[in-house]
Every structure is written in structure tokens, then in C-alpha cells.
PDB file of N, CA and C in Angstrom:
ATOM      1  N   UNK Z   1      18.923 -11.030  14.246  1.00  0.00           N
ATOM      2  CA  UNK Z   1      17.787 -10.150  14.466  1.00  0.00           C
ATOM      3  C   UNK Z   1      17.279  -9.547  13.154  1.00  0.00           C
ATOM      4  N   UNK Z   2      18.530  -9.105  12.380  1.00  0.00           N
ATOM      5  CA  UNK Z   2      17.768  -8.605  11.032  1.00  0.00           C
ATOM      6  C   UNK Z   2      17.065  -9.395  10.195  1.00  0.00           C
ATOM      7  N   UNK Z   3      17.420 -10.469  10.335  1.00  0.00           N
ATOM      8  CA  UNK Z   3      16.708 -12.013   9.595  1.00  0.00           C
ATOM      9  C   UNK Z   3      15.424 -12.336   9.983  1.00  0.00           C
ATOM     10  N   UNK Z   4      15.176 -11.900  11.167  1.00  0.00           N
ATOM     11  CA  UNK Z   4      13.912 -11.987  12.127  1.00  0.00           C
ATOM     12  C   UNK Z   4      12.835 -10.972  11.307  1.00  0.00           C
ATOM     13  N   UNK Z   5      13.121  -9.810  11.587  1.00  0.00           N
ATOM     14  CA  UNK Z   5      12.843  -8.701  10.766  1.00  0.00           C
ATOM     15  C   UNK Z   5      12.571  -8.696   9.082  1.00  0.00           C
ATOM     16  N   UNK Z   6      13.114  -9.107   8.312  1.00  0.00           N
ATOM     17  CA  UNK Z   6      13.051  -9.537   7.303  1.00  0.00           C
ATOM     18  C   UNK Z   6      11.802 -10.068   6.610  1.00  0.00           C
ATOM     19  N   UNK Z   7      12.071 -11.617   7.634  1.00  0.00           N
ATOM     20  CA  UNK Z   7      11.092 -12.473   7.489  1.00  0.00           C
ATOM     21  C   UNK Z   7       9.481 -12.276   8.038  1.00  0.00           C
ATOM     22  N   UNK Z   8       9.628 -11.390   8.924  1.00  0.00           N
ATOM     23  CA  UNK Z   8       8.368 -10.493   9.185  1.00  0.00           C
ATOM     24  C   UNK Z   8       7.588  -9.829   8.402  1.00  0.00           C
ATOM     25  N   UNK Z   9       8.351  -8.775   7.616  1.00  0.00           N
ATOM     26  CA  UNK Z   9       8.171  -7.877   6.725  1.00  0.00           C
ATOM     27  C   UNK Z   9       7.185  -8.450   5.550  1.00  0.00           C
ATOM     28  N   UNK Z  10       8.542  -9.912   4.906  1.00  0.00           N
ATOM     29  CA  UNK Z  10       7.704 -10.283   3.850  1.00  0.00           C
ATOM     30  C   UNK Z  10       6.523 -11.486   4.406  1.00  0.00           C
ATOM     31  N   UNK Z  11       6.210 -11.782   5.481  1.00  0.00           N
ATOM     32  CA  UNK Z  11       5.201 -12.511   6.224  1.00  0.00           C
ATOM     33  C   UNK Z  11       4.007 -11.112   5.610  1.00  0.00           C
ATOM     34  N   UNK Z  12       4.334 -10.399   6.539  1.00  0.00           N
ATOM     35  CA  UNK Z  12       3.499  -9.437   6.486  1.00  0.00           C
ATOM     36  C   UNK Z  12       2.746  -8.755   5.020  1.00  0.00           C
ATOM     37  N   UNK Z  13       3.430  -8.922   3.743  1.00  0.00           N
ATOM     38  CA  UNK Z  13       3.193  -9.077   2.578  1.00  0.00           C
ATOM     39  C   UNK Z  13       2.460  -9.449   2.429  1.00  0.00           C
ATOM     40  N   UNK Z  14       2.915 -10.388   2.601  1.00  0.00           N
ATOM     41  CA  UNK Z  14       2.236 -11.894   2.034  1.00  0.00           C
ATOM     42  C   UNK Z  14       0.229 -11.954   2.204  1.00  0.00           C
ATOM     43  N   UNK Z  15       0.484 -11.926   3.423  1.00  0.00           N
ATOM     44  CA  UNK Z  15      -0.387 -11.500   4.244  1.00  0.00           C
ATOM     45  C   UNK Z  15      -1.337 -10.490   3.580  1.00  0.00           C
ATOM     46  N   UNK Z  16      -0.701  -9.698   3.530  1.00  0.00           N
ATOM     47  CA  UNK Z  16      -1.707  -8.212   3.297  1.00  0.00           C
ATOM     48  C   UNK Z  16      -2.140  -9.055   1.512  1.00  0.00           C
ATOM     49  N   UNK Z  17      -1.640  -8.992   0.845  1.00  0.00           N
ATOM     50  CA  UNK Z  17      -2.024  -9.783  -0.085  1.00  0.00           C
ATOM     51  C   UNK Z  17      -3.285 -10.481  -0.296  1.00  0.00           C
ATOM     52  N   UNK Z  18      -2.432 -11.163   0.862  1.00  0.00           N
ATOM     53  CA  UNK Z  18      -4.579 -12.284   0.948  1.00  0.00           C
ATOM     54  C   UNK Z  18      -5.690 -12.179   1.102  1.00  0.00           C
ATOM     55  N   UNK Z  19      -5.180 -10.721   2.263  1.00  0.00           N
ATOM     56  CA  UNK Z  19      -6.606 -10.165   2.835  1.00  0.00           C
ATOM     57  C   UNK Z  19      -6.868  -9.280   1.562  1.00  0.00           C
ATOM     58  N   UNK Z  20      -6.237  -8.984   0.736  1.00  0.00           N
ATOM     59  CA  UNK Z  20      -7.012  -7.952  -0.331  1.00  0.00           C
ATOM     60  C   UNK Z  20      -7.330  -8.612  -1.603  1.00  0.00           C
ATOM     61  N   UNK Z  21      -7.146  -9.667  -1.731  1.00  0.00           N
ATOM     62  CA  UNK Z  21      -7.359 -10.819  -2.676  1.00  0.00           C
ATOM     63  C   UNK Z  21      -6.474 -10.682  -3.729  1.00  0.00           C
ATOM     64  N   UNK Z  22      -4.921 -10.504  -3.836  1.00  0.00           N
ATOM     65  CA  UNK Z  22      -4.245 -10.336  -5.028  1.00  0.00           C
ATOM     66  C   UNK Z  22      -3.363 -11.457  -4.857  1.00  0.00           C
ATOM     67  N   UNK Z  23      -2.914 -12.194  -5.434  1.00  0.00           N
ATOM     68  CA  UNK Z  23      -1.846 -13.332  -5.609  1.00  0.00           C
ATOM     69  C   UNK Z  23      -0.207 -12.701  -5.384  1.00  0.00           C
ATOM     70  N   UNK Z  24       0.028 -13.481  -4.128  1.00  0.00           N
ATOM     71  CA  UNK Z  24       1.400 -12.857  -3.293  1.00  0.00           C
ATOM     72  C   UNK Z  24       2.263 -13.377  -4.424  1.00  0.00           C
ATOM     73  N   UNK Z  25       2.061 -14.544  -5.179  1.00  0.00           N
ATOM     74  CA  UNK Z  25       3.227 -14.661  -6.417  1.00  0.00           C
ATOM     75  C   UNK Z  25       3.305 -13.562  -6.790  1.00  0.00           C
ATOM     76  N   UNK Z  26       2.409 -13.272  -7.803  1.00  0.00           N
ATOM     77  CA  UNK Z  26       2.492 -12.451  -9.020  1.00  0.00           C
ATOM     78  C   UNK Z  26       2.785 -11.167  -8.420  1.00  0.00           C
ATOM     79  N   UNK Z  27       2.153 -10.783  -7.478  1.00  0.00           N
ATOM     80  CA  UNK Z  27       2.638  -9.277  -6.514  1.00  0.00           C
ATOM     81  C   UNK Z  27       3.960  -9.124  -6.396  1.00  0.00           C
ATOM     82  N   UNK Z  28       4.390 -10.572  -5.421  1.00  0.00           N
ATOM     83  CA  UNK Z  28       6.219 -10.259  -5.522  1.00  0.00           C
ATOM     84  C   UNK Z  28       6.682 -10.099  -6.827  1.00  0.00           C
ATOM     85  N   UNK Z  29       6.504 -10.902  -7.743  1.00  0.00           N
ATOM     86  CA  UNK Z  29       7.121 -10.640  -8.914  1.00  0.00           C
ATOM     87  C   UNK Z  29       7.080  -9.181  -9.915  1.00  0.00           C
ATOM     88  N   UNK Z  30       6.045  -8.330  -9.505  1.00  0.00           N
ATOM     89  CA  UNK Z  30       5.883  -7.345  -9.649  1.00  0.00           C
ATOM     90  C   UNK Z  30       6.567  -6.476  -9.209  1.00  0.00           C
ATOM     91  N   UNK Z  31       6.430  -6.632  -7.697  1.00  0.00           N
ATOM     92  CA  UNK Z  31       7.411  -5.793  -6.894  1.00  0.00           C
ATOM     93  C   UNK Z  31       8.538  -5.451  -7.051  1.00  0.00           C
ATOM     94  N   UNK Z  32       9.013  -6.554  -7.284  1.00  0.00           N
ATOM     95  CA  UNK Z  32      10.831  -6.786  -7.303  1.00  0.00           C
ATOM     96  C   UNK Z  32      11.197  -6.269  -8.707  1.00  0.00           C
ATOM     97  N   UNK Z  33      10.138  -6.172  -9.666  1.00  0.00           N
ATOM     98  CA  UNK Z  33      10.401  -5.728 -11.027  1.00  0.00           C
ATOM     99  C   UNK Z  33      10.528  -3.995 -11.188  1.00  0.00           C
ATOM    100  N   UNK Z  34       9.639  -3.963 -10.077  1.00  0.00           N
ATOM    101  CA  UNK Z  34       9.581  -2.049  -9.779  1.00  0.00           C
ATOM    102  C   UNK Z  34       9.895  -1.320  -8.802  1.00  0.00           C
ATOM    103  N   UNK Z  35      10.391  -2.056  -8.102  1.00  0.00           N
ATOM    104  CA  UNK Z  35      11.232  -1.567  -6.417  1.00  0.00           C
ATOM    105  C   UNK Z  35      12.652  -0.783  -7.366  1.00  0.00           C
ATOM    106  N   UNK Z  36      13.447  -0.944  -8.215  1.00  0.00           N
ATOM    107  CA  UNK Z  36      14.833  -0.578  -8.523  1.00  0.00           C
ATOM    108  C   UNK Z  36      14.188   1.348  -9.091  1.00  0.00           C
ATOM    109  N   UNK Z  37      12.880   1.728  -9.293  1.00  0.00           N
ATOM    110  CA  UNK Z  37      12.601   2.585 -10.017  1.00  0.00           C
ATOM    111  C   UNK Z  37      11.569   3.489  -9.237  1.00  0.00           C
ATOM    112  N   UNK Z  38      11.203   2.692  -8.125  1.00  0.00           N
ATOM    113  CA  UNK Z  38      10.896   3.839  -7.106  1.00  0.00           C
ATOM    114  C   UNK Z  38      11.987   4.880  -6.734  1.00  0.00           C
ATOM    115  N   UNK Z  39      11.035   6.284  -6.328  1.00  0.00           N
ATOM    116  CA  UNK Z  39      12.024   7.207  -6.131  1.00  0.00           C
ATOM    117  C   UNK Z  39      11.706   8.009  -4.680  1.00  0.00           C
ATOM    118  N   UNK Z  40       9.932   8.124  -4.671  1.00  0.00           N
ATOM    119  CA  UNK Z  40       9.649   8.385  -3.792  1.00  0.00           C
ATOM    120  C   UNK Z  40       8.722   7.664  -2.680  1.00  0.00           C
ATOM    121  N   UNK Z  41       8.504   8.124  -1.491  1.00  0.00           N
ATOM    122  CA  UNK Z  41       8.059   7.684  -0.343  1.00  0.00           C
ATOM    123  C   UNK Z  41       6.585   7.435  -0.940  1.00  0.00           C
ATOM    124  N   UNK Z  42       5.730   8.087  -1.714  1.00  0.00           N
ATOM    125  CA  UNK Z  42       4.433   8.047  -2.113  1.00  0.00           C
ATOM    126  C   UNK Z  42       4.636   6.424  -3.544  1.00  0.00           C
ATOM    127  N   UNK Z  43       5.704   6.555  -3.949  1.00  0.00           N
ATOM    128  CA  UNK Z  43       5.949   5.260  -4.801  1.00  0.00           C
ATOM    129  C   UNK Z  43       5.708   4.228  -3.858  1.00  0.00           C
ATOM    130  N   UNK Z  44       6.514   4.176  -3.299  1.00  0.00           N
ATOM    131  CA  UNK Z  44       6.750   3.435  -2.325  1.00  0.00           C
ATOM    132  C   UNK Z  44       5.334   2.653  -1.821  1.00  0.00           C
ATOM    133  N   UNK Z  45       4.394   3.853  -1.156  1.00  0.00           N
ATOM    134  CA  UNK Z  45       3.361   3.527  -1.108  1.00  0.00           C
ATOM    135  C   UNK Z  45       2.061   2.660  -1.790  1.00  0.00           C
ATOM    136  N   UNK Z  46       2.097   3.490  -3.138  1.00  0.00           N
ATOM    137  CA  UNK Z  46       1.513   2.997  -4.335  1.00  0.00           C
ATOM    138  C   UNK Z  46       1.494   1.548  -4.503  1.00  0.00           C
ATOM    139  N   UNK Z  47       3.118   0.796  -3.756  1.00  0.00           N
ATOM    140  CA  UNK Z  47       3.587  -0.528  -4.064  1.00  0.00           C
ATOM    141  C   UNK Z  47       3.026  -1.462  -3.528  1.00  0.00           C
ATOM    142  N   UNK Z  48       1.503  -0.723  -2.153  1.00  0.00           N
ATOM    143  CA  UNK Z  48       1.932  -1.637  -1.212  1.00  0.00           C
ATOM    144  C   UNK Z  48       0.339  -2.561  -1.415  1.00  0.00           C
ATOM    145  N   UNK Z  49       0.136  -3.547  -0.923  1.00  0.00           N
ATOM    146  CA  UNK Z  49      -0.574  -4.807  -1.063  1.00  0.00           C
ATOM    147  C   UNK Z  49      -1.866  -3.818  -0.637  1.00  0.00           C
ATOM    148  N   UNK Z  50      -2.064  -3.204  -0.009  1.00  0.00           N
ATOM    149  CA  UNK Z  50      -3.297  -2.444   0.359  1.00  0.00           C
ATOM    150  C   UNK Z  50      -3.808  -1.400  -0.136  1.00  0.00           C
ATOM    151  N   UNK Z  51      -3.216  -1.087  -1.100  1.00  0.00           N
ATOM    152  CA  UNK Z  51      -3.248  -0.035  -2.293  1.00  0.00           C
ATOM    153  C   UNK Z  51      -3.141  -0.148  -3.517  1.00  0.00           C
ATOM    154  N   UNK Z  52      -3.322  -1.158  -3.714  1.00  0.00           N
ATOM    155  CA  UNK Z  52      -3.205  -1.633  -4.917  1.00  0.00           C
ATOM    156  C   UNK Z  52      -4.698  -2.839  -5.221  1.00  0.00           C
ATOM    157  N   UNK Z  53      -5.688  -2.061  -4.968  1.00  0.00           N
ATOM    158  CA  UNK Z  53      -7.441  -2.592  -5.492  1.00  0.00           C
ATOM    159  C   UNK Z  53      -7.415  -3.045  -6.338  1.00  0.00           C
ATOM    160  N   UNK Z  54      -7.109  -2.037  -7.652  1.00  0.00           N
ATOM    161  CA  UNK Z  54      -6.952  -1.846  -8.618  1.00  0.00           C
ATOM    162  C   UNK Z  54      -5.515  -2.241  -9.343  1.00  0.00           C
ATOM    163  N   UNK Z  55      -4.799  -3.197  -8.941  1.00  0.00           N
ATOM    164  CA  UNK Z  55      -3.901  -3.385  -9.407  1.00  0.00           C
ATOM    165  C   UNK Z  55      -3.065  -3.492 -11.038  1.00  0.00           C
ATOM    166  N   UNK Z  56      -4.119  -3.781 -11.527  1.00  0.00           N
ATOM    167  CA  UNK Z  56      -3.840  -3.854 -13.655  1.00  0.00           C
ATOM    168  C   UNK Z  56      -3.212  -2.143 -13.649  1.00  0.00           C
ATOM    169  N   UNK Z  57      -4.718  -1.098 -13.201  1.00  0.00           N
ATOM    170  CA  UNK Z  57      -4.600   0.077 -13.339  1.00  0.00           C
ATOM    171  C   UNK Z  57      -3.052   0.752 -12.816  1.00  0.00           C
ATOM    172  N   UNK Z  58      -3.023   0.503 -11.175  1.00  0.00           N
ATOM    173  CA  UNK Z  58      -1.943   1.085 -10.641  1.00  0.00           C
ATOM    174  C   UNK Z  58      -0.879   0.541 -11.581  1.00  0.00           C
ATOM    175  N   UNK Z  59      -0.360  -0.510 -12.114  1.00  0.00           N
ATOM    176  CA  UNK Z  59       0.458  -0.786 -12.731  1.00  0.00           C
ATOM    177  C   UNK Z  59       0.447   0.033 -13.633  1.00  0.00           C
ATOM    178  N   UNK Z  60      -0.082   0.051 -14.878  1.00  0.00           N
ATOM    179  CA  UNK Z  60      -0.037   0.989 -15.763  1.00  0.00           C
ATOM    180  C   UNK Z  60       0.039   2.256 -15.318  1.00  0.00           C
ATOM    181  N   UNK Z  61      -0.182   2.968 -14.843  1.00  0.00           N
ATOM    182  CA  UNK Z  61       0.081   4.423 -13.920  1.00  0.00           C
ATOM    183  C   UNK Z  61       1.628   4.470 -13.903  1.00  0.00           C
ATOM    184  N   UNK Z  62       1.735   3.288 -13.242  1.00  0.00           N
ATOM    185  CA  UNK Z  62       3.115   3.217 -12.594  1.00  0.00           C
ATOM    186  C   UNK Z  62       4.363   3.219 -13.886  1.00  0.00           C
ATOM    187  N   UNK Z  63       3.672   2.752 -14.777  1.00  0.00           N
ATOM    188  CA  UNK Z  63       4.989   2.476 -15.747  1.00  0.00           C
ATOM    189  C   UNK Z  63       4.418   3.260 -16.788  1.00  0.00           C
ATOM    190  N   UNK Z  64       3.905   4.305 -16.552  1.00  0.00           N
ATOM    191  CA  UNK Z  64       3.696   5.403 -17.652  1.00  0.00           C
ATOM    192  C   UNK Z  64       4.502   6.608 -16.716  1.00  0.00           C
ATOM    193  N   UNK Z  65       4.172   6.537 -15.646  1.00  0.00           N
ATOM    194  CA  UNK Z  65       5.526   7.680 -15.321  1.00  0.00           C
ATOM    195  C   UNK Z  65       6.545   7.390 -14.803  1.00  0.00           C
ATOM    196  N   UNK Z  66       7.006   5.715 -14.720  1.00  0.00           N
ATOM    197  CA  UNK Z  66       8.399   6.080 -14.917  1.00  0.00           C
ATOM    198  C   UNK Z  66       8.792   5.185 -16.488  1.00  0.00           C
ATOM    199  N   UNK Z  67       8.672   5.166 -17.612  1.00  0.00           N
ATOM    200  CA  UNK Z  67       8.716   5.248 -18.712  1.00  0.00           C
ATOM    201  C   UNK Z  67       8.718   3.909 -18.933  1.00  0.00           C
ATOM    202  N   UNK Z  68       7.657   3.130 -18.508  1.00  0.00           N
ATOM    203  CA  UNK Z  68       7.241   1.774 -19.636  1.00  0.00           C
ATOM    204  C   UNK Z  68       8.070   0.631 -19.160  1.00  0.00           C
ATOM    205  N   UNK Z  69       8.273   0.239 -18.233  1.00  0.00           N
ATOM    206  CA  UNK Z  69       8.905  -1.392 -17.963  1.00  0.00           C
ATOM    207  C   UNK Z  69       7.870  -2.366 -18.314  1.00  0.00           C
ATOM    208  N   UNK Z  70       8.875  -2.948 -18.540  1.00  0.00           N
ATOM    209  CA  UNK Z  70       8.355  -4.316 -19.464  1.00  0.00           C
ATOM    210  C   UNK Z  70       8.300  -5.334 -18.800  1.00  0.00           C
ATOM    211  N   UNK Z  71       6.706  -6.256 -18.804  1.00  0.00           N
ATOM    212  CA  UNK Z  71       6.681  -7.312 -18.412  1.00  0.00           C
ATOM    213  C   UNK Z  71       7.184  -8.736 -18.721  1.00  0.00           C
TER     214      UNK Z  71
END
């Protein structure tokens, strides 16, 4: 069942992705680079495929307050 779930989740990614026109590669690879440095529920948010329009920008935001990860 949790596997079910899982695979939903990142369906659902994926997904949201497309409909907002950002490349689910490069997104995951993003993600997974800045998921260990989220702290809060509004991070969290920030992360997500539908909030991220502006994605170059939110990135930079993102790694100016939590101190500069490297691509």
C-alpha cells in the first residue's frame, strides 16, 4: 500500500510539472538537491511544481536563505 502511495505522489509531480510547463527531470533533480534543507512547512511549499512560475528566481531565494547550495 505504501508503494501504491508513493508512486502516486511522484505521478502526481510529475504531472503538476507539465501542466505548469517546467521539466519533471530537472525539477526532480532539483528537488532532491533541496528537500535535505527544508525546514519548514512554507519550504516545503515553495518546492512545489505549482509554485514555482518563476522557477530560476525561487531557486535563488531558496539558496540565499539557506546559504548557497551548489549546483
Amino acid at each position: 500500500m505504501a508503494g501504491a502511495q508513493a508512486s502516486a505522489n511522484l505521478y502526481s509531480l510529475i504531472e503538476t510539472c507539465k501542466a505548469n510547463r517546467i521539466d519533471p527531470y530537472s525539477y526532480l533533480v532539483e528537488l532532491f538537491r533541496l528537500l535535505p534543507q527544508v525546514k519548514t512547512v512554507e519550504d516545503f511549499d515553495a518546492l512545489l511544481p505549482c509554485n514555482r512560475a518563476s522557477v530560476r528566481c525561487q531557486l535563488i531565494r531558496f539558496r540565499f536563505q539557506f546559504g548557497g547550495v551548489e549546483s
